[in-house]
Amino acid sequence: AGAVPEEPLCGLERADASLSAAHFLHRFAFSQPVILHGITDNSAFRALCTREKLLAAFGTRSVRLSTANTYSYRKVDVPFQEYVEQLLEPQDPARLGSDTLYFFGDNNFTEWGPLFQHYVPPPFRIPGTSPAYSFGIAGSGSGVPFHWHGPGYSEVIFGRKRWFLYPPDKTPHFHPNETTLAWFHHTYPTLPPAERPLECTIRPGEVLYFPDHWWHATLNLDTSVFISTFLG
């Protein structure tokens, strides 16, 4: 139900380990998104994020799910094992965002801290900010609809995640209670070329950086494990 193709071409710049901190600040930090690859090695963290390892370590712990709409007002607490075994499924295209639960962002750092200790975040920092992690697991076709906040990074650990981005001065056409999957099927095909978002699919080992106030929506093309580093 949640099957979505990859975009034909990635519209974002890419950078590798040759990117310096000074160049990152000058070229990307305040102006445009970029996909980073080869910057860090999170193979050790990835080994701890398999279904079996996560269930063994956190299965009885409670996780907080948010509704998958732009404002995400409703929160629901469930055991992590129940989420993985009963709720982690492909997105229903007809379901509203307010009726779709999504595990991303509300982590108990006391309980998840031992896992986060193994994550290697991107090395680039913006002066005056400090990093905060946000860990998520979601089914194919799921995602967060358009919203904006401060700058940050997002890395895919398993699966693929398709991103749609607009600069701060270009508000996208969307309904706040429409899932990204519904927007992709109903609104995206009607957009003239000048109103299309920047977009790209990131895969395991790739990190997307987005600047402050950039609109973005995500769509998981597979059952995905991912982690973001917000710079607040």
Short mmCIF file of C-alpha atoms in Angstrom, two decimals:
data_model
loop_
_atom_site.label_atom_id
_atom_site.label_comp_id
_atom_site.label_asym_id
_atom_site.label_seq_id
_atom_site.Cartn_x
_atom_site.Cartn_y
_atom_site.Cartn_z
CA ALA A 1 0.00 0.00 0.00
CA GLY A 2 2.87 2.33 0.70
CA ALA A 3 4.93 1.61 -2.42
CA VAL A 4 6.54 4.79 -3.77
CA PRO A 5 9.30 5.01 -6.40
CA GLU A 6 12.56 6.81 -5.91
CA GLU A 7 12.85 10.20 -7.55
CA PRO A 8 14.50 10.02 -11.00
CA LEU A 9 17.23 12.52 -10.15
CA CYS A 10 18.57 13.91 -6.88
CA GLY A 11 18.33 17.70 -6.83
CA LEU A 12 20.69 18.23 -3.89
CA GLU A 13 24.43 18.71 -3.84
CA ARG A 14 26.60 15.97 -2.40
CA ALA A 15 29.80 16.23 -0.40
CA ASP A 16 32.28 13.65 0.87
CA ALA A 17 35.00 13.42 3.50
CA SER A 18 37.02 16.12 1.73
CA LEU A 19 34.51 18.74 2.92
CA SER A 20 36.07 20.96 5.58
CA ALA A 21 34.22 22.55 8.49
CA ALA A 22 34.98 26.00 7.09
CA HIS A 23 33.57 25.09 3.67
CA PHE A 24 30.47 23.56 5.28
CA LEU A 25 29.79 26.79 7.19
CA HIS A 26 30.39 28.96 4.15
CA ARG A 27 28.59 26.89 1.52
CA PHE A 28 25.76 25.02 3.27
CA ALA A 29 25.16 25.77 6.95
CA PHE A 30 22.93 28.81 6.43
CA SER A 31 21.91 28.56 2.79
CA GLN A 32 21.13 25.13 1.31
CA PRO A 33 20.74 21.42 2.08
CA VAL A 34 23.48 18.94 1.26
CA ILE A 35 23.90 15.16 1.33
CA LEU A 36 27.03 14.00 3.13
CA HIS A 37 28.58 10.59 2.56
CA GLY A 38 31.75 9.03 3.86
CA ILE A 39 31.89 11.61 6.66
CA THR A 40 31.36 9.13 9.53
CA ASP A 41 31.28 5.36 10.04
CA ASN A 42 28.22 4.10 11.90
CA SER A 43 28.57 0.40 11.16
CA ALA A 44 28.82 -0.35 14.91
CA PHE A 45 25.63 1.63 15.59
CA ARG A 46 23.89 -0.09 12.67
CA ALA A 47 24.74 -3.52 14.13
CA LEU A 48 22.85 -2.54 17.30
CA CYS A 49 19.77 -1.40 15.36
CA THR A 50 18.62 -4.71 13.90
CA ARG A 51 15.11 -5.81 14.81
CA GLU A 52 16.47 -8.58 17.05
CA LYS A 53 18.95 -6.37 18.92
CA LEU A 54 16.47 -3.54 19.49
CA LEU A 55 13.73 -5.87 20.74
CA ALA A 56 16.16 -7.61 23.09
CA ALA A 57 17.37 -4.31 24.53
CA PHE A 58 14.20 -2.20 24.52
CA GLY A 59 11.23 -4.52 23.89
CA THR A 60 9.61 -3.96 27.29
CA ARG A 61 10.32 -0.22 27.35
CA SER A 62 7.63 2.32 26.56
CA VAL A 63 7.96 4.51 23.46
CA ARG A 64 5.98 7.65 22.67
CA LEU A 65 4.31 7.83 19.27
CA SER A 66 3.21 11.08 17.62
CA THR A 67 0.47 11.60 15.08
CA ALA A 68 1.90 12.03 11.58
CA ASN A 69 0.53 15.48 10.83
CA THR A 70 2.25 18.85 10.64
CA TYR A 71 1.51 19.77 14.25
CA SER A 72 1.58 16.30 15.90
CA TYR A 73 -0.50 17.22 18.93
CA ARG A 74 -1.55 13.72 20.01
CA LYS A 75 0.90 11.40 21.75
CA VAL A 76 0.42 7.71 22.55
CA ASP A 77 2.67 5.57 24.77
CA VAL A 78 3.03 1.86 23.88
CA PRO A 79 5.57 -0.88 24.66
CA PHE A 80 8.30 -0.89 22.03
CA GLN A 81 7.64 -4.58 21.23
CA GLU A 82 3.97 -3.83 20.57
CA TYR A 83 4.92 -1.02 18.21
CA VAL A 84 7.34 -3.21 16.25
CA GLU A 85 5.10 -6.29 16.07
CA GLN A 86 1.68 -4.67 15.61
CA LEU A 87 1.99 -1.07 14.40
CA LEU A 88 5.09 -1.13 12.19
CA GLU A 89 3.35 -1.68 8.86
CA PRO A 90 2.98 0.03 5.45
CA GLN A 91 1.12 3.34 5.45
CA ASP A 92 -2.57 3.23 4.52
CA PRO A 93 -2.94 5.87 1.75
CA ALA A 94 -6.48 6.72 2.91
CA ARG A 95 -5.62 7.32 6.56
CA LEU A 96 -5.41 10.90 7.88
CA GLY A 97 -2.31 12.15 9.64
CA SER A 98 -4.21 12.51 12.93
CA ASP A 99 -5.00 8.77 12.78
CA THR A 100 -1.46 7.69 11.86
CA LEU A 101 1.02 6.99 14.66
CA TYR A 102 4.71 7.54 14.02
CA PHE A 103 7.71 6.74 16.25
CA PHE A 104 10.10 9.63 15.88
CA GLY A 105 11.32 12.34 18.17
CA ASP A 106 10.02 11.57 21.65
CA ASN A 107 12.83 9.48 23.08
CA ASN A 108 13.58 8.81 26.72
CA PHE A 109 17.27 9.66 26.81
CA THR A 110 17.80 7.82 30.10
CA GLU A 111 16.68 4.55 28.52
CA TRP A 112 17.95 5.08 24.96
CA GLY A 113 21.18 6.77 26.04
CA PRO A 114 23.28 3.56 25.92
CA LEU A 115 22.32 3.13 22.26
CA PHE A 116 23.02 6.75 21.36
CA GLN A 117 26.51 6.48 22.84
CA HIS A 118 27.44 4.34 19.85
CA TYR A 119 26.22 6.83 17.25
CA VAL A 120 28.82 9.00 15.51
CA PRO A 121 27.15 12.28 14.48
CA PRO A 122 28.36 14.47 11.62
CA PRO A 123 31.35 16.51 12.79
CA PHE A 124 30.14 19.91 11.56
CA ARG A 125 28.63 22.26 14.12
CA ILE A 126 27.01 25.66 13.88
CA PRO A 127 28.24 28.20 16.44
CA GLY A 128 25.78 28.78 19.27
CA THR A 129 23.95 25.45 18.84
CA SER A 130 24.06 22.13 20.67
CA PRO A 131 23.04 18.71 19.26
CA ALA A 132 20.04 16.60 20.34
CA TYR A 133 19.25 13.14 18.95
CA SER A 134 15.91 11.94 17.65
CA PHE A 135 15.62 8.21 16.82
CA GLY A 136 12.87 6.65 14.73
CA ILE A 137 11.56 3.47 13.14
CA ALA A 138 8.71 3.49 10.63
CA GLY A 139 7.01 1.42 7.94
CA SER A 140 7.10 1.91 4.19
CA GLY A 141 5.00 4.79 2.94
CA SER A 142 5.11 6.54 6.31
CA GLY A 143 6.72 9.90 6.93
CA VAL A 144 6.40 13.35 8.42
CA PRO A 145 4.39 15.91 6.40
CA PHE A 146 5.71 19.40 5.65
CA HIS A 147 6.98 21.38 8.62
CA TRP A 148 10.03 23.45 9.57
CA HIS A 149 12.25 24.02 12.59
CA GLY A 150 15.90 24.70 13.30
CA PRO A 151 18.83 23.16 11.39
CA GLY A 152 19.77 19.51 11.64
CA TYR A 153 20.99 16.28 10.13
CA SER A 154 19.14 13.06 9.30
CA GLU A 155 20.87 9.73 8.70
CA VAL A 156 19.28 6.51 7.44
CA ILE A 157 20.49 3.40 9.28
CA PHE A 158 18.29 0.87 7.45
CA GLY A 159 16.00 1.45 4.49
CA ARG A 160 15.61 4.46 2.19
CA LYS A 161 14.03 7.83 2.92
CA ARG A 162 12.81 10.23 0.23
CA TRP A 163 12.99 13.93 1.14
CA PHE A 164 11.05 16.91 -0.24
CA LEU A 165 12.36 20.39 0.64
CA TYR A 166 11.44 24.04 0.06
CA PRO A 167 13.42 27.15 1.10
CA PRO A 168 11.97 29.34 3.87
CA ASP A 169 10.47 31.86 1.45
CA LYS A 170 8.51 29.24 -0.53
CA THR A 171 5.62 27.68 1.42
CA PRO A 172 4.57 24.32 -0.05
CA HIS A 173 1.00 23.44 -1.01
CA PHE A 174 -0.25 20.87 1.51
CA HIS A 175 -2.96 20.14 4.05
CA PRO A 176 -1.55 19.84 7.61
CA ASN A 177 -3.54 16.66 8.33
CA GLU A 178 -2.63 14.94 5.07
CA THR A 179 0.10 12.32 5.24
CA THR A 180 3.12 12.68 3.00
CA LEU A 181 1.96 9.61 1.07
CA ALA A 182 -1.44 11.20 0.36
CA TRP A 183 0.24 14.49 -0.63
CA PHE A 184 2.55 12.57 -2.97
CA HIS A 185 -0.36 10.85 -4.71
CA HIS A 186 -2.80 13.78 -4.82
CA THR A 187 -0.89 17.09 -4.85
CA TYR A 188 2.63 16.33 -6.07
CA PRO A 189 1.56 15.26 -9.62
CA THR A 190 -0.34 18.55 -10.10
CA LEU A 191 2.59 20.83 -9.29
CA PRO A 192 4.06 22.76 -12.22
CA PRO A 193 7.85 22.48 -12.53
CA ALA A 194 8.46 25.86 -10.88
CA GLU A 195 6.56 24.72 -7.78
CA ARG A 196 8.20 21.32 -7.38
CA PRO A 197 10.32 20.79 -4.25
CA LEU A 198 13.98 19.96 -4.12
CA GLU A 199 14.13 16.24 -3.48
CA CYS A 200 16.41 13.29 -3.03
CA THR A 201 16.46 9.79 -1.56
CA ILE A 202 19.04 9.00 1.09
CA ARG A 203 20.28 5.49 1.82
CA PRO A 204 22.16 3.84 4.70
CA GLY A 205 25.36 5.69 5.46
CA GLU A 206 24.15 8.96 3.91
CA VAL A 207 23.29 12.04 5.94
CA LEU A 208 21.09 14.92 4.81
CA TYR A 209 21.71 18.36 6.32
CA PHE A 210 18.91 20.95 6.22
CA PRO A 211 19.33 24.61 7.25
CA ASP A 212 17.16 26.62 9.64
CA HIS A 213 13.51 27.21 8.62
CA TRP A 214 13.64 25.02 5.52
CA TRP A 215 10.31 23.29 4.86
CA HIS A 216 10.68 19.52 4.57
CA ALA A 217 8.59 16.35 4.36
CA THR A 218 9.80 12.75 4.39
CA LEU A 219 8.61 9.49 2.92
CA ASN A 220 10.08 6.14 3.97
CA LEU A 221 10.39 3.94 0.89
CA ASP A 222 11.07 0.86 3.03
CA THR A 223 10.67 -0.08 6.65
CA SER A 224 13.33 2.29 7.94
CA VAL A 225 15.50 3.00 10.96
CA PHE A 226 16.84 6.54 11.13
CA ILE A 227 18.31 9.12 13.48
CA SER A 228 18.38 12.90 13.36
CA THR A 229 20.72 15.32 15.06
CA PHE A 230 18.91 18.61 15.70
CA LEU A 231 21.06 21.69 16.24
CA GLY A 232 19.16 23.90 18.68
#
